[in-house]
Short mmCIF file of C-alpha atoms and ligand atoms in Angstrom, two decimals:
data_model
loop_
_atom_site.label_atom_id
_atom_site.label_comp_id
_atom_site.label_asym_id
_atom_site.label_seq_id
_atom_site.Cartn_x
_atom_site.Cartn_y
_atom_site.Cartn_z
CA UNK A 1 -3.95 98.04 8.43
CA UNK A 2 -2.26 98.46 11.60
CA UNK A 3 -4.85 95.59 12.73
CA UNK A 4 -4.08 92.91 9.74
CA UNK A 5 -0.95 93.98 10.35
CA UNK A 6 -1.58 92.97 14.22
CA UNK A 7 -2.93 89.92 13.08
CA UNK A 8 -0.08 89.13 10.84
CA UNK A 9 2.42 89.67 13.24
CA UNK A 10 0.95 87.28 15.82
CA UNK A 11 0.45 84.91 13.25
CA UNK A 12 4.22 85.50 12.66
CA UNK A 13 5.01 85.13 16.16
CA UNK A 14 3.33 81.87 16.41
CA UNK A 15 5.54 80.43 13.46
CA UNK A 16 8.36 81.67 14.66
CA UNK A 17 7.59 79.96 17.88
CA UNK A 18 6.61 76.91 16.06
CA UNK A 19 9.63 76.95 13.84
CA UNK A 20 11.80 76.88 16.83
CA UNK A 21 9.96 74.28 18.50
CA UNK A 22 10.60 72.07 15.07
CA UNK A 23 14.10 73.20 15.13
CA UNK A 24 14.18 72.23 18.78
CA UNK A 25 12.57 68.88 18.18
CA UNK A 26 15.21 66.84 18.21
CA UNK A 27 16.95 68.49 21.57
CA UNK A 28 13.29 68.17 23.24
CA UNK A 29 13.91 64.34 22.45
CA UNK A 30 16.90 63.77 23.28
CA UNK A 31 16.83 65.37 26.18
CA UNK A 32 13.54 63.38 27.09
CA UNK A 33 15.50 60.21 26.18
CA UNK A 34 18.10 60.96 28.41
CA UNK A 35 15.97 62.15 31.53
CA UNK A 36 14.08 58.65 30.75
CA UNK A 37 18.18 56.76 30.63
CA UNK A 38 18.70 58.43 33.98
CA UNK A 39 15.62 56.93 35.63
CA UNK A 40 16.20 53.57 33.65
CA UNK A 41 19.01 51.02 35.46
CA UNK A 42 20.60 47.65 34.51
CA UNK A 43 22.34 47.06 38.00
CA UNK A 44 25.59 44.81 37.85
CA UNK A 45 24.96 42.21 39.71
CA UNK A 46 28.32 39.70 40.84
CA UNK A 47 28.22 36.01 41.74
CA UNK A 48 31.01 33.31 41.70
CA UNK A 49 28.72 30.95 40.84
CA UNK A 50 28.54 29.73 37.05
CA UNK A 51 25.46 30.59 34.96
CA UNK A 52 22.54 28.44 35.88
CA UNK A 53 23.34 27.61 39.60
CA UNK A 54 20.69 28.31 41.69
CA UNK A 55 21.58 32.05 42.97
CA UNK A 56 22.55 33.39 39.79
CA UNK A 57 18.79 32.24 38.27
CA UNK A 58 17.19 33.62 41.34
CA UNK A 59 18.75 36.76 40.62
CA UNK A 60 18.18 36.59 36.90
CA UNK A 61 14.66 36.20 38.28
CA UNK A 62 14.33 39.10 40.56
CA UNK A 63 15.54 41.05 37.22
CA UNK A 64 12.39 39.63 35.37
CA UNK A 65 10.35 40.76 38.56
CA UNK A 66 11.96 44.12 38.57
CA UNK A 67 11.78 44.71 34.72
CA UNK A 68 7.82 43.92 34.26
CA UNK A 69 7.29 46.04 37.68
CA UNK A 70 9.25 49.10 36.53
CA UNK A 71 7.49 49.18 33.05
CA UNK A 72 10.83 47.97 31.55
CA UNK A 73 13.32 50.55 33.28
CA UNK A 74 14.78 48.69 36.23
CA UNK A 75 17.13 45.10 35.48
CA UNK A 76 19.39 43.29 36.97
CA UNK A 77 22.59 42.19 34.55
CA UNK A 78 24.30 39.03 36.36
CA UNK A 79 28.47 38.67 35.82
CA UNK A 80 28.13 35.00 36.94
CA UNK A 81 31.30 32.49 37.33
CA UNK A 82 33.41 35.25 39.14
CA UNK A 83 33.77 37.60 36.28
CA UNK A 84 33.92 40.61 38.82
CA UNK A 85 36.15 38.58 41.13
CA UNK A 86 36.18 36.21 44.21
CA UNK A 87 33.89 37.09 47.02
CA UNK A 88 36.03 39.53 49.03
CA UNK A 89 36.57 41.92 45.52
CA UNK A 90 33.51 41.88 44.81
CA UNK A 91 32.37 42.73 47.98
CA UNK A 92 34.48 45.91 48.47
CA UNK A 93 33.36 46.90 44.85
CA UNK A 94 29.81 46.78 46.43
CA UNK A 95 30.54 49.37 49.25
CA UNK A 96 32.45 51.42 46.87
CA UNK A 97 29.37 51.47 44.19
CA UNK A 98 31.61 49.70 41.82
CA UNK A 99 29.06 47.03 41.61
CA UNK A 100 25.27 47.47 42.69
CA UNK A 101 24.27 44.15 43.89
CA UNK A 102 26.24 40.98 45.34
CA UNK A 103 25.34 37.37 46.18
CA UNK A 104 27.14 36.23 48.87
CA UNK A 105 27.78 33.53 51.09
CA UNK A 106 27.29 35.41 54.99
CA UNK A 107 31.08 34.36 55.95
CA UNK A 108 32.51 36.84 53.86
CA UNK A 109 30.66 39.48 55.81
CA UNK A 110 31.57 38.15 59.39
CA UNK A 111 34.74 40.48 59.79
CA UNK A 112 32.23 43.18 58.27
CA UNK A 113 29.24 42.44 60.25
CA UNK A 114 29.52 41.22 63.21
CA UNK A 115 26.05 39.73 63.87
CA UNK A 116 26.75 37.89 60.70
CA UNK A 117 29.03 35.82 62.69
CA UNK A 118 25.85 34.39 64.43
CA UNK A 119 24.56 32.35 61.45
CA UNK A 120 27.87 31.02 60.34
CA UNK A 121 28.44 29.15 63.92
CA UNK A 122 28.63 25.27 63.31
CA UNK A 123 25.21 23.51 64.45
CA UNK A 124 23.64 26.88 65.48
CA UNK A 125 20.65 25.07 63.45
CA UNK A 126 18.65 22.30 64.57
CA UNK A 127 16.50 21.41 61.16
CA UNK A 128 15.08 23.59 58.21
CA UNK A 129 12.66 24.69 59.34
CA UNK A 130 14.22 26.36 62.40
CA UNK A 131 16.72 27.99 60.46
CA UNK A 132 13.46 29.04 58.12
CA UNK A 133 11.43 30.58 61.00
CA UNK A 134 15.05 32.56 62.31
CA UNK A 135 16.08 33.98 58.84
CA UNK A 136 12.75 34.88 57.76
CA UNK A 137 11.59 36.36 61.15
CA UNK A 138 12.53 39.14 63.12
CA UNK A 139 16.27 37.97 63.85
CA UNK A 140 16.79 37.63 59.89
CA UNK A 141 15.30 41.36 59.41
CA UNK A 142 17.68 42.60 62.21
CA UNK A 143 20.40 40.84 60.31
CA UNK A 144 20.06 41.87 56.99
CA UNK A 145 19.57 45.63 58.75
CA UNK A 146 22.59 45.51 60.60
CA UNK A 147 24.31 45.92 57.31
CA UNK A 148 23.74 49.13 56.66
CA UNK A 149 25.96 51.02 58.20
CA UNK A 150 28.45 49.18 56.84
CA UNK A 151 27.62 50.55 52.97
CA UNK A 152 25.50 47.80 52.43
CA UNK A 153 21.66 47.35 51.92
CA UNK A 154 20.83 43.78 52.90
CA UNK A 155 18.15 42.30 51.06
CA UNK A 156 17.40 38.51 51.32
CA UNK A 157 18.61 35.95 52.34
CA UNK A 158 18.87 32.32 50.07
CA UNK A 159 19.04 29.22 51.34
CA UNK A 160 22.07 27.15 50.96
CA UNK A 161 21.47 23.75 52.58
CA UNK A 162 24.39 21.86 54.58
CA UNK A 163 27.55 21.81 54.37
CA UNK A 164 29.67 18.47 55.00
CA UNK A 165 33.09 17.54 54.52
CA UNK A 166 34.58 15.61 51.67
CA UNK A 167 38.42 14.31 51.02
CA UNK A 168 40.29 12.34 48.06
CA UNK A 169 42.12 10.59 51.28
CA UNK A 170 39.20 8.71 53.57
CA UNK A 171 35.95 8.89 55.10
CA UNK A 172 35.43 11.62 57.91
CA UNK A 173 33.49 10.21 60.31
CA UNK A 174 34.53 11.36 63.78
CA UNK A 175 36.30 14.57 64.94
CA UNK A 176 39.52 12.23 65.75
CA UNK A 177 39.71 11.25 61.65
CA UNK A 178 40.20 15.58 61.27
CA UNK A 179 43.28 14.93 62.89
CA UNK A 180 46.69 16.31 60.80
CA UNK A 181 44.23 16.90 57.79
CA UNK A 182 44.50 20.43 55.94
CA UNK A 183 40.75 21.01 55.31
CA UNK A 184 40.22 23.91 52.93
CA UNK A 185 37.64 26.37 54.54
CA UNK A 186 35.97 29.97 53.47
CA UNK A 187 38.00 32.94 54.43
CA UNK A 188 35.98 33.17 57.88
CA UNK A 189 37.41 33.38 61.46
CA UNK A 190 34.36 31.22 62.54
CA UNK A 191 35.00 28.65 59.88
CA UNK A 192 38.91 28.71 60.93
CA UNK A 193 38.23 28.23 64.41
CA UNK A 194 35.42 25.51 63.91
CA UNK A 195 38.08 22.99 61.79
CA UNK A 196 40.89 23.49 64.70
CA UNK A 197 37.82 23.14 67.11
CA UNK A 198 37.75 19.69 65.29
CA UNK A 199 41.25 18.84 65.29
CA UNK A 200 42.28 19.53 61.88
CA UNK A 201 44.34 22.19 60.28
CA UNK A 202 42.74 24.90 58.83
CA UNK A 203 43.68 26.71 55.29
CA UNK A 204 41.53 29.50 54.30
CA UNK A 205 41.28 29.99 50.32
CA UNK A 206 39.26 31.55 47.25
CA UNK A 207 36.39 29.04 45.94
CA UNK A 208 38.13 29.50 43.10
CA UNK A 209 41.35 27.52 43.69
CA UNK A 210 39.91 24.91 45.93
CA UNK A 211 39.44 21.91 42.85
CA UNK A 212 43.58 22.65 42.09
CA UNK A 213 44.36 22.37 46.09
CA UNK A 214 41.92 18.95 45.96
CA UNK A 215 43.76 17.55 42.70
CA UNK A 216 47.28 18.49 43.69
CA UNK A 217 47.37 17.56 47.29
CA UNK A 218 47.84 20.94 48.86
CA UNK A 219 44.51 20.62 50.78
CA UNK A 220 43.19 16.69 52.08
CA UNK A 221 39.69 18.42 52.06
CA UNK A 222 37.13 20.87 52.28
CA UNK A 223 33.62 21.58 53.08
CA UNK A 224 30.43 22.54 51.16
CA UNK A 225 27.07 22.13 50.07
CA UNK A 226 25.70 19.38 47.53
CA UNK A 227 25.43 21.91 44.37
CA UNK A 228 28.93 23.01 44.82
CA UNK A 229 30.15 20.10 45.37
CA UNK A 230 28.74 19.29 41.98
CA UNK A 231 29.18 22.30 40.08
CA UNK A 232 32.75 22.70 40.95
CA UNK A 233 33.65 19.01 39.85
CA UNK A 234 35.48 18.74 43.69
CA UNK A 235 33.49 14.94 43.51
CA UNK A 236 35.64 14.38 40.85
CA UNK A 237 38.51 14.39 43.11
CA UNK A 238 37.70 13.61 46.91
CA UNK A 239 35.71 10.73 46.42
CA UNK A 240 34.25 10.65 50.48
CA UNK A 241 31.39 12.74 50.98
CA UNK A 242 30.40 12.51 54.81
CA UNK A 243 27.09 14.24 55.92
CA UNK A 244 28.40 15.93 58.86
CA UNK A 245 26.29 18.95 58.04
CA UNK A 246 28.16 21.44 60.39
CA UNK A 247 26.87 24.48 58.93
CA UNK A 248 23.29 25.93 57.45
CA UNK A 249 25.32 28.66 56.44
CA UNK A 250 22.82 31.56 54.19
CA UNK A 251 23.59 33.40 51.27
CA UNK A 252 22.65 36.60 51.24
CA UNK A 253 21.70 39.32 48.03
CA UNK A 254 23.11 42.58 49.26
CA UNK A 255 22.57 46.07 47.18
CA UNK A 256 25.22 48.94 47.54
CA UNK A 257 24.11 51.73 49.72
CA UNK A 258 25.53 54.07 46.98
CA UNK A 259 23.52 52.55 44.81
CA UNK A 260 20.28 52.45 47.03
CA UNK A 261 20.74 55.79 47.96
CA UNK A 262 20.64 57.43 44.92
CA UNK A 263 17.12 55.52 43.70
CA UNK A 264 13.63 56.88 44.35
CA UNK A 265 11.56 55.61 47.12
CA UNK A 266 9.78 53.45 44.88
CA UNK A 267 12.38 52.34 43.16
CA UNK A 268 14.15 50.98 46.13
CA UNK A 269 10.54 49.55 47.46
CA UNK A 270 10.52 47.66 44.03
CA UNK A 271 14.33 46.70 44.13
CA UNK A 272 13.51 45.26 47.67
CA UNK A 273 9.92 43.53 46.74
CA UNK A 274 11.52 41.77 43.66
CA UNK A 275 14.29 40.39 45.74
CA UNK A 276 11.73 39.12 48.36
CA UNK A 277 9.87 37.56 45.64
CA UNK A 278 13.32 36.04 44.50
CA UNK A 279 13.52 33.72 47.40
CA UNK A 280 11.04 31.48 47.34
CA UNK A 281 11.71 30.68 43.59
CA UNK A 282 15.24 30.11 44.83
CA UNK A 283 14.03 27.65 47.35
CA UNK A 284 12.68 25.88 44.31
CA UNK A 285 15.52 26.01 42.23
CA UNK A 286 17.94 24.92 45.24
CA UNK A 287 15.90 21.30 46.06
CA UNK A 288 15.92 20.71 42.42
CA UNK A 289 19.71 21.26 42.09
CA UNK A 290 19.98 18.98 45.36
CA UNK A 291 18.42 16.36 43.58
CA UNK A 292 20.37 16.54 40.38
CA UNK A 293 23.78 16.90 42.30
CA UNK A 294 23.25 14.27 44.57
CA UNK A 295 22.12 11.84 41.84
CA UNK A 296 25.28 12.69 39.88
CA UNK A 297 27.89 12.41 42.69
CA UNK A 298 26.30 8.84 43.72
CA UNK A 299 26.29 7.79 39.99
CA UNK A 300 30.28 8.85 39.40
CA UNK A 301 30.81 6.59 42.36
CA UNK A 302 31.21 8.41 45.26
CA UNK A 303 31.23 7.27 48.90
CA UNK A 304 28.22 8.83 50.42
CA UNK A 305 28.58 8.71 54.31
CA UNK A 306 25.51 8.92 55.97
CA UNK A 307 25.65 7.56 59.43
CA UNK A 308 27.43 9.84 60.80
CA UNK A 309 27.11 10.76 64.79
CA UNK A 310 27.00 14.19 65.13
CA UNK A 311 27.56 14.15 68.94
CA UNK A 312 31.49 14.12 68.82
CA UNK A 313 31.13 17.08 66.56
CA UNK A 314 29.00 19.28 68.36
CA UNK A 315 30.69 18.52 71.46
CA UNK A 316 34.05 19.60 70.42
CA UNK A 317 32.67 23.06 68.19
CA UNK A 318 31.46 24.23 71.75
CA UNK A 319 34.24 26.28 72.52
CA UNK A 320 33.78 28.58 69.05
CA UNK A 321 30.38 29.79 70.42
CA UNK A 322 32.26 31.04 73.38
CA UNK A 323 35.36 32.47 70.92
CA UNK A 324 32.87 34.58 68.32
CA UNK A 325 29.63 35.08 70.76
CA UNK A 326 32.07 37.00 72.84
CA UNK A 327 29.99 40.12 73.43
CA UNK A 328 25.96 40.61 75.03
CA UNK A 329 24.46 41.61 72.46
CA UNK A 330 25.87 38.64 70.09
CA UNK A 331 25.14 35.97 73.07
CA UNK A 332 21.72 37.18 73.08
CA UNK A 333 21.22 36.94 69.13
CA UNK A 334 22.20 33.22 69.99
CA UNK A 335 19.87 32.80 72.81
CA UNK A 336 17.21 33.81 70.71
CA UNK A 337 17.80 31.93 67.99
CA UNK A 338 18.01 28.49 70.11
CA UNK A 339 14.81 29.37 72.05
CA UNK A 340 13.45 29.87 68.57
CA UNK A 341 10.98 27.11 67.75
CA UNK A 342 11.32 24.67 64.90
CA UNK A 343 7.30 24.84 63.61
C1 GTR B 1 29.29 28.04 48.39
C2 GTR B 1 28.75 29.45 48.35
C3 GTR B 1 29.74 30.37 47.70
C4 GTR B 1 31.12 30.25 48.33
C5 GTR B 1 31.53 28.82 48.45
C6 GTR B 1 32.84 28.65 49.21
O1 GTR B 1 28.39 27.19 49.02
O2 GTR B 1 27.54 29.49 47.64
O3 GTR B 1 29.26 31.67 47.73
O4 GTR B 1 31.13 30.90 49.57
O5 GTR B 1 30.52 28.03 49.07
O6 GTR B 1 32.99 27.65 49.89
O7 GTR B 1 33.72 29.51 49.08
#
């Protein structure tokens, strides 16, 4: 008896166990579902770009990267066209955690960072493929690193061509034509100091008010690249473009330290991989956009200067390398990236 009554009670234990297992069920999954929502991410990426321009799709790439790497946990959602903000929001939401990852353009981070400052000065490059071998050698690595500290993990940088001057007024062609013009620059000490360098009067402002500033006279000009130029309809109002390609300034993808800090090893070797990988599609996406933007801005009717002599130019920008490489260890980034070979 007492042993069928044993045998009865065990079997009685195990339902009873197995009952509250059942009754658990649920719980069990939920709480499996959330451990599983605490390892899975969809970081917030910003950009003041508009969807489709090159840096948001590279990003929107790194995403696909990410989310077929991580089994489907880790993504990347882009706020394009400023949604979060103009640059200098968005990039104190970054080192607050507020958002996880930020394209920028490397100006914004010059009063941040100072070796930023470095790749921002006018003519600092002499062709593409110097400024490829410095940003993706050892100075671009010591770069990006020199970021951290600052609440800021930096993680590629993208290429953003030249930039060159363009006004509704006339055709830049010499430093003297800067002369009394309000030229419309990135809020940037270096960029400041480069247009008074020239001659002309410098007005920092958002990207986002520049085409209003063209159209109602408040600026006689600014400076960029040929997709913004395009994207941001600017052509439509300063008809001279002149290719006085003062700057190869980068844009770089940065990731929130907050953010970094509180992934997994793997996850931030993944997060880092998937960005590296994002760069050379952006390199592809960028000469296409080139292309198409220069094909549009000739076809609306736009005067294209070309010949321009750069001499003048990088005679009179000399004194800003003397202004912003002001300390040793910033004149030496800039010795070593002119004793950097082009090939
Ligand atoms: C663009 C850059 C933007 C922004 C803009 C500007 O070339 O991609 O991030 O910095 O220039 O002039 O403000």
């Amino acid at each position: 008896m007492s042993g069928s009554a044993g045998h009865s009670g065990s079997s009685g234990g195990w339902r009873r166990i197995v009952m509250a297992l059942l009754k658990a069920a649920p719980l069990l999954l939920l709480l499996a579902a959330t451990w599983q929502q605490a390892q899975a991410r969809e970081f917030r990426s910003a950009d003041i770009h508009p969807a489709g321009y090159p840096t948001v799709e590279a990003v929107e790439y790194m995403s696909e990267v990410l989310l077929e790497r991580s089994g489907g946990r880790l993504g990347i959602k882009v706020y394009s066209g400023a949604q979060l903000g103009e640059e200098r929001d968005t990039l104190e939401q970054t080192v607050f955690g507020a958002v996880d990852l930020n394209r920028l353009n490397l100006p914004v981070l010059n009063n941040v960072v100072a070796e930023t400052t470095v790749l921002t000065l006018p003519f600092i490059f002499r062709s593409r493929e110097h400024y490829d071998r410095v940003l993706s050698g050892p100075i671009g690595e010591e770069i990006l690193a020199a970021m951290e500290p600052y609440g800021l993990i930096g993680l590629a940088f993208y290429d953003s061509g030249e930039r060159s001057m363009y006004s509704p007024r006339k055709a830049i062609r010499h430093p003297d034509d800067l002369r009394g013009m309000r030229i419309r620059v990135q809020n940037s000490d270096v960029a400041v100091a480069m247009i008074e360098a020239l001659g002309g009067n410098a007005t920092p402002m958002e990207f986002g008010q520049v085409y209003e500033a063209l159209r109602n006279g408040a600026i006689d000009g600014a400076e960029n690249n040929w997709p913004s130029f395009s994207t941001t309809r600017h052509f439509e109002v300063a008809h001279y473009y002149s290719l006085t390609q003062h700057s190869m300034v980068p844009e770089v993808l940065v990731m929130s330290k907050l953010t970094w800090d509180g992934l997994p090893a793997a996850d931030q070797a993944l997060v880092r991989q998937a960005a590296r990988e994002s760069v050379a599609r952006m390199r592809t996406l960028w000469d296409e956009r080139v292309a198409i933007a220069h094909a549009r801005i000739l076809a609306a009717g736009n005067e294209v200067i070309e010949d321009i002599d750069k001499a003048p130019f990088i005679e009179a920008v000399k004194p800003v390398y003397e202004r912003f490489a002001s300390n040793p260890a910033l004149q030496d980034l800039v010795r070593r990236i002119l004793e950097t070979d082009d090939e």
